[in-house]
Coordinates of C-alpha atoms in Angstrom, one line a residue:
M173 CA 0.0 0.0 0.0
L174 CA 2.9 2.3 0.8
L175 CA 4.5 1.9 -2.5
G176 CA 1.2 2.7 -4.2
V177 CA 0.8 5.9 -2.2
A178 CA 4.4 6.9 -2.9
R179 CA 4.0 6.3 -6.7
R180 CA 2.2 9.5 -6.8
R181 CA 4.7 12.3 -7.0
L182 CA 5.0 15.2 -4.5
G183 CA 4.3 17.7 -7.1
S184 CA 0.8 16.1 -7.6
G185 CA -0.4 16.9 -4.2
C186 CA 0.3 16.2 -0.5
V187 CA 0.1 12.4 -0.5
L188 CA 3.3 11.6 1.3
G189 CA 2.5 14.3 3.9
Q190 CA -1.0 12.8 4.3
L191 CA 0.6 9.3 4.8
M192 CA 2.9 10.8 7.5
Q193 CA 0.3 13.0 9.2
A194 CA -1.0 10.1 11.4
L195 CA 2.5 9.5 12.5
R196 CA 3.7 13.0 13.1
P197 CA 4.1 14.4 16.7
A198 CA 1.6 16.9 17.5
S199 CA 12.8 29.6 10.2
S200 CA 13.2 31.2 7.2
A201 CA 15.2 29.9 4.2
R202 CA 19.0 30.7 4.2
A203 CA 20.7 32.3 1.3
Y204 CA 24.5 32.7 0.7
S205 CA 26.3 35.4 -1.1
A206 CA 28.9 34.6 -3.7
A207 CA 31.2 36.9 -1.8
A208 CA 31.1 34.5 1.4
K209 CA 34.5 33.4 2.4
E210 CA 33.7 30.9 5.1
M211 CA 30.9 28.5 6.1
T212 CA 30.3 26.2 8.9
V213 CA 29.6 22.4 8.1
R214 CA 26.1 23.0 9.5
E215 CA 25.4 25.7 7.0
A216 CA 26.9 23.8 4.1
L217 CA 24.6 20.9 4.7
N218 CA 21.6 23.1 5.1
S219 CA 22.4 25.0 2.0
A220 CA 22.9 21.8 -0.1
L221 CA 19.6 20.5 1.1
D222 CA 17.8 23.7 0.5
E223 CA 19.2 23.9 -3.1
E224 CA 18.4 20.3 -4.1
M225 CA 15.0 20.4 -2.7
S226 CA 14.4 23.6 -4.7
A227 CA 15.7 22.1 -7.9
D228 CA 13.9 18.7 -7.7
P229 CA 10.5 18.4 -6.3
S230 CA 11.1 14.7 -5.8
V231 CA 13.6 15.3 -3.0
F232 CA 12.1 15.3 0.6
L233 CA 13.5 15.1 4.1
M234 CA 12.3 12.9 6.9
G235 CA 13.4 11.9 10.3
E236 CA 13.0 12.7 14.0
E237 CA 12.6 16.3 14.8
V238 CA 13.7 17.5 11.3
G239 CA 10.7 19.7 11.0
E240 CA 9.2 21.8 13.7
Y241 CA 12.3 21.5 15.9
Q242 CA 14.3 22.3 12.7
G243 CA 16.7 19.4 13.2
A244 CA 18.4 17.9 16.3
Y245 CA 21.6 19.8 15.1
K246 CA 19.7 22.5 13.2
I247 CA 20.8 21.1 9.9
S248 CA 17.2 21.4 8.4
K249 CA 16.7 24.9 9.9
G250 CA 14.2 26.9 7.8
L251 CA 13.3 24.0 5.5
L252 CA 9.8 23.3 7.0
D253 CA 8.9 26.9 6.6
K254 CA 10.0 26.9 3.1
Y255 CA 8.8 23.5 1.7
G256 CA 6.0 22.6 4.1
P257 CA 5.2 19.4 6.0
D258 CA 4.7 17.4 2.9
R259 CA 8.5 17.5 2.1
V260 CA 10.0 18.0 5.6
L261 CA 8.4 15.1 7.5
D262 CA 8.7 14.7 11.3
T263 CA 8.6 11.1 12.3
P264 CA 8.1 9.3 15.6
I265 CA 11.0 7.4 17.1
T266 CA 10.8 4.4 14.8
E267 CA 13.9 4.0 12.6
A268 CA 12.8 0.7 11.1
G269 CA 9.4 2.3 10.1
F270 CA 10.4 5.6 8.5
T271 CA 13.5 4.1 6.9
G272 CA 11.2 1.4 5.3
I273 CA 8.9 4.1 4.1
G274 CA 11.8 6.0 2.6
V275 CA 13.1 3.0 0.8
G276 CA 9.6 2.3 -0.6
A277 CA 9.3 6.0 -1.8
A278 CA 12.7 5.6 -3.5
Y279 CA 11.5 2.5 -5.4
Q280 CA 8.8 4.6 -6.8
G281 CA 11.2 7.4 -8.1
L282 CA 11.2 9.9 -5.2
R283 CA 14.5 11.0 -3.7
P284 CA 14.2 10.7 0.1
V285 CA 16.8 12.0 2.6
V286 CA 16.5 10.1 5.7
E287 CA 18.1 11.6 8.8
F288 CA 19.2 9.5 11.7
M289 CA 19.6 11.6 14.9
T290 CA 22.8 9.5 15.3
F291 CA 24.0 6.6 13.1
N292 CA 24.0 4.4 16.1
F293 CA 20.2 4.4 15.8
S294 CA 20.5 3.2 12.2
M295 CA 21.1 -0.3 13.7
Q296 CA 17.2 -0.3 14.1
A297 CA 16.8 0.1 10.3
I298 CA 19.8 -1.9 9.1
D299 CA 17.7 -4.4 7.4
H300 CA 16.0 -1.8 5.2
I301 CA 19.4 -0.2 4.5
I302 CA 21.2 -3.4 3.5
N303 CA 18.6 -5.9 2.2
S304 CA 15.9 -3.5 0.8
A305 CA 18.1 -0.6 -0.4
A306 CA 21.6 -1.9 -1.2
K307 CA 20.6 -5.2 -2.9
S308 CA 17.6 -4.3 -4.8
N309 CA 19.2 -3.0 -7.9
Y310 CA 21.2 -6.1 -8.4
M311 CA 18.4 -8.4 -7.4
S312 CA 16.0 -6.8 -10.0
A313 CA 18.6 -7.0 -12.8
G314 CA 18.8 -3.2 -12.8
Q315 CA 15.0 -2.6 -13.2
I316 CA 14.8 -1.0 -9.7
S317 CA 16.8 2.1 -8.8
V318 CA 16.9 3.2 -5.1
P319 CA 18.0 6.9 -5.0
I320 CA 18.0 7.4 -1.2
V321 CA 20.4 9.2 1.1
F322 CA 20.9 8.0 4.8
R323 CA 22.5 10.7 6.6
G324 CA 23.4 11.9 10.2
P325 CA 26.2 12.2 12.7
N326 CA 28.7 9.4 13.0
G327 CA 31.3 8.3 15.4
A328 CA 32.4 9.6 18.8
A329 CA 30.9 12.9 20.1
A330 CA 31.8 13.6 23.7
G331 CA 30.6 11.9 26.8
V332 CA 27.8 9.8 25.1
G333 CA 29.1 6.3 26.0
A334 CA 29.5 3.1 24.1
Q335 CA 26.1 2.9 22.6
H336 CA 26.2 6.4 21.0
S337 CA 29.8 6.5 19.9
Q338 CA 30.5 4.0 17.1
C339 CA 31.9 4.7 13.8
Y340 CA 30.0 3.0 11.0
A341 CA 32.3 3.7 7.9
A342 CA 33.7 0.2 7.8
W343 CA 30.2 -1.4 8.8
Y344 CA 28.5 0.1 5.6
A345 CA 31.5 0.1 3.4
H346 CA 31.4 -3.7 3.6
V347 CA 28.2 -3.8 1.7
P348 CA 28.0 -4.0 -2.2
G349 CA 25.3 -1.7 -3.5
L350 CA 26.0 1.1 -1.0
K351 CA 28.1 4.2 -1.5
V352 CA 29.6 5.6 1.7
L353 CA 30.7 9.3 2.1
T354 CA 32.6 11.0 4.9
P355 CA 32.9 14.7 4.6
Y356 CA 35.4 16.8 6.5
S357 CA 35.2 20.3 5.4
A358 CA 32.2 22.6 4.6
E359 CA 33.2 22.2 0.9
D360 CA 33.1 18.3 1.4
A361 CA 29.8 18.5 3.1
R362 CA 28.0 20.7 0.4
G363 CA 29.5 19.0 -2.6
L364 CA 29.2 15.5 -1.5
L365 CA 25.7 15.8 -0.1
K366 CA 24.6 17.3 -3.4
A367 CA 26.2 14.4 -5.3
A368 CA 24.6 11.8 -2.9
I369 CA 21.1 13.4 -3.4
R370 CA 21.5 13.3 -7.2
D371 CA 23.0 9.8 -7.2
P372 CA 20.8 7.0 -8.5
D373 CA 21.9 4.5 -5.8
P374 CA 21.7 4.4 -2.0
V375 CA 24.3 6.6 -0.2
V376 CA 25.3 6.3 3.4
F377 CA 26.3 9.9 4.4
L378 CA 28.5 10.0 7.5
E379 CA 28.8 13.3 9.2
N380 CA 30.5 14.1 12.5
E381 CA 28.7 16.0 15.3
L382 CA 31.8 17.9 16.5
L383 CA 32.5 19.2 13.0
Y384 CA 29.0 20.9 12.5
G385 CA 30.0 24.2 14.1
E386 CA 33.5 24.3 12.6
S387 CA 34.0 27.0 9.9
F388 CA 36.0 26.4 6.6
P389 CA 37.1 28.7 3.6
V390 CA 34.6 28.0 0.7
S391 CA 35.4 29.0 -2.8
A392 CA 33.1 30.7 -5.1
E393 CA 32.7 27.7 -7.1
A394 CA 31.6 25.7 -4.1
L395 CA 28.9 28.3 -3.5
D396 CA 27.3 27.9 -6.9
S397 CA 24.1 25.9 -6.9
S398 CA 25.4 23.5 -9.6
F399 CA 28.5 22.7 -7.4
C400 CA 29.0 18.9 -7.0
L401 CA 31.9 16.8 -6.0
P402 CA 32.6 13.4 -7.7
I403 CA 31.8 10.3 -5.6
G404 CA 34.9 8.1 -5.2
K405 CA 37.6 10.8 -5.4
A406 CA 39.9 11.6 -2.6
K407 CA 41.4 15.1 -2.0
I408 CA 45.1 15.8 -1.2
E409 CA 44.7 18.3 1.7
R410 CA 48.6 18.8 2.0
E411 CA 51.2 17.7 -0.3
G412 CA 54.3 16.0 1.0
K413 CA 57.2 13.8 0.1
D414 CA 58.2 11.8 3.1
V415 CA 55.1 9.9 4.3
T416 CA 51.4 9.5 3.3
I417 CA 48.7 10.0 5.9
T418 CA 45.1 8.9 5.0
A419 CA 42.2 10.0 7.1
F420 CA 38.4 10.8 6.8
S421 CA 36.0 12.9 8.6
K422 CA 37.2 14.6 11.8
M423 CA 40.4 12.8 11.6
V424 CA 41.5 14.8 8.6
G425 CA 41.8 17.7 10.8
Y426 CA 43.9 15.8 13.2
A427 CA 46.1 14.6 10.4
L428 CA 46.7 18.2 9.2
Q429 CA 47.7 19.2 12.7
A430 CA 50.0 16.3 12.9
A431 CA 51.6 17.2 9.5
E432 CA 52.2 20.7 10.7
I433 CA 54.1 19.5 13.8
L434 CA 56.1 17.0 11.7
S435 CA 57.1 19.8 9.3
K436 CA 58.9 21.5 12.2
E437 CA 61.0 18.4 12.6
G438 CA 61.9 18.1 8.9
I439 CA 59.3 15.5 8.0
S440 CA 57.1 16.4 5.0
A441 CA 53.6 14.6 5.3
E442 CA 51.1 14.3 2.6
V443 CA 47.6 14.3 3.9
I444 CA 44.8 12.6 1.9
N445 CA 41.2 13.3 2.8
L446 CA 39.5 10.1 1.6
R447 CA 36.0 11.8 1.3
S448 CA 34.6 8.5 -0.1
I449 CA 35.0 5.1 1.7
R450 CA 33.1 3.2 -0.7
P451 CA 34.1 3.5 -3.5
L452 CA 37.6 4.1 -2.2
D453 CA 40.1 6.1 -4.3
R454 CA 42.8 3.3 -4.5
T455 CA 44.4 5.2 -7.3
A456 CA 45.2 8.3 -5.3
I457 CA 46.3 6.4 -2.2
N458 CA 48.7 4.2 -4.2
A459 CA 50.0 7.1 -6.2
S460 CA 50.8 9.1 -3.1
V461 CA 52.6 5.9 -1.4
R462 CA 54.7 5.4 -4.5
K463 CA 55.9 9.0 -4.0
T464 CA 56.5 9.0 -0.3
N465 CA 57.2 5.3 0.3
R466 CA 55.4 5.3 3.6
L467 CA 51.8 5.1 4.9
V468 CA 50.0 5.9 8.1
T469 CA 46.3 5.3 8.1
V470 CA 44.0 7.0 10.6
E471 CA 40.5 6.4 11.6
E472 CA 38.2 6.6 14.6
G473 CA 36.6 3.3 14.4
F474 CA 37.7 -0.1 15.7
P475 CA 40.8 -1.5 14.2
Q476 CA 39.7 -5.1 13.2
H477 CA 38.4 -5.1 9.7
G478 CA 38.6 -1.4 9.6
V479 CA 39.0 1.1 6.8
G480 CA 42.8 1.2 7.5
A481 CA 43.0 -2.5 7.0
E482 CA 41.5 -2.1 3.5
I483 CA 43.8 0.6 2.6
C484 CA 46.7 -1.4 3.8
M485 CA 45.8 -4.3 1.7
S486 CA 45.3 -2.1 -1.3
V487 CA 48.8 -0.8 -1.0
V488 CA 50.3 -4.3 -0.4
E489 CA 48.5 -5.6 -3.5
D490 CA 49.5 -2.6 -5.8
S491 CA 52.5 -0.8 -4.4
F492 CA 54.2 -3.2 -1.9
E493 CA 57.6 -2.9 -3.6
Y494 CA 57.5 0.8 -3.0
L495 CA 57.2 0.7 0.7
D496 CA 60.4 1.6 2.8
A497 CA 58.7 1.0 6.1
P498 CA 55.9 -1.1 7.6
V499 CA 52.4 0.6 7.2
E500 CA 51.3 2.3 10.5
R501 CA 47.7 2.0 11.5
I502 CA 46.0 4.4 14.0
A503 CA 42.5 3.5 15.1
G504 CA 40.2 3.7 18.0
A505 CA 40.9 1.3 20.9
D506 CA 39.4 -2.1 20.5
V507 CA 36.8 -1.7 23.3
P508 CA 33.4 -0.3 23.8
M509 CA 33.7 3.6 24.1
P510 CA 34.3 4.6 27.9
Y511 CA 32.1 7.1 29.4
A512 CA 34.7 8.7 31.6
A513 CA 36.4 11.6 29.9
N514 CA 40.0 10.6 30.5
L515 CA 39.3 7.1 29.3
E516 CA 37.4 8.3 26.3
R517 CA 40.4 10.4 25.3
M518 CA 42.5 7.3 25.4
A519 CA 40.1 5.4 23.3
V520 CA 40.2 7.7 20.2
P521 CA 43.1 8.7 18.1
Q522 CA 44.9 11.9 19.1
V523 CA 47.2 14.1 17.2
E524 CA 50.2 13.0 19.0
D525 CA 49.5 9.3 18.1
I526 CA 49.6 10.2 14.4
V527 CA 52.9 12.1 14.9
R528 CA 54.5 9.2 16.7
A529 CA 53.3 6.8 14.0
A530 CA 54.8 8.9 11.3
K531 CA 58.1 9.3 12.9
R532 CA 58.2 5.5 13.4
A533 CA 57.5 5.1 9.6
C534 CA 60.2 7.6 8.7
Y535 CA 63.0 6.5 11.0
R536 CA 62.5 2.7 10.5
A537 CA 63.3 0.9 7.3
V538 CA 62.0 -2.4 6.0
P539 CA 64.7 -5.2 6.8
M540 CA 66.1 -6.1 3.4
A541 CA 66.2 -9.9 2.6
A542 CA 69.5 -11.5 2.9
T543 CA 71.2 -12.3 -0.4
A544 CA 73.0 -15.4 -1.3

């Protein structure tokens, strides 16, 4: 029944809004000048949503508190006033329910953006994300496209304990049929979210709560409504010649801080902002390693079967003979996130961890095999 309802496009009336009306618990649009020099990640996400909803009436936003409260993190500020309750839908606390509705709407040609208040709550809806969204295009021999975005804060925040602090990059990157994006800067957030909404396949869009209020320089090109970043392409945030450091999301900032410290000690570090975890830009990573001959991977998630492990294997397969030192992997501690602040800090990577790893890579050579 839901699929039949969703078949009627948003432009033909308020059908989807009527569908959600029974579930819904009982601001002005933001504009940016081309002369703007800086933008917060929050503003970048808000503007990307606004512009894509304005350009395409099939795009709509749904999730807990996205409407009248204007978003738990104010990402959707002003959108309810501008687009109305038929396209900005407040849902009850039922991730499995509203995610299933979103996937069904995507089957019928709409472009839902499903917000999770935290990606930890996406576990309630993981069957819809993986079995209903990720696999349907393949299982239908290409007859069904699922243009849907699952977005929200991912990874550790501060003092929210083990159940609200997990990084899901490796979880979702494991699944064929999903694309997994991890923005760092305002330009990343704006360009990648636009790309995700326009993409014909399901996209998991992993933001970071602690980055929402961070400001970044934004180019005039990035402020244009047509701006879009390619999915699957990494960005070299800082060029270097001695060691490659790969990172994503908040860890990119840590890697850049580490590179600055290393530069004062004569070590030139190249920092790669992965941007996309699936597909992974193996070409950019291997090209950098072939130049620097050393690699440090940085991620916030658990080490076992993590993003760093996949990067390491990619380099071993394609560039092993270029390595002058063992790969160094920096990741979160292999324990549930502690609640105590001092233990929490020990459980997530810090700038000094990256500095130490880079020094180990630079000051230690691979033992050469003995020759006869």
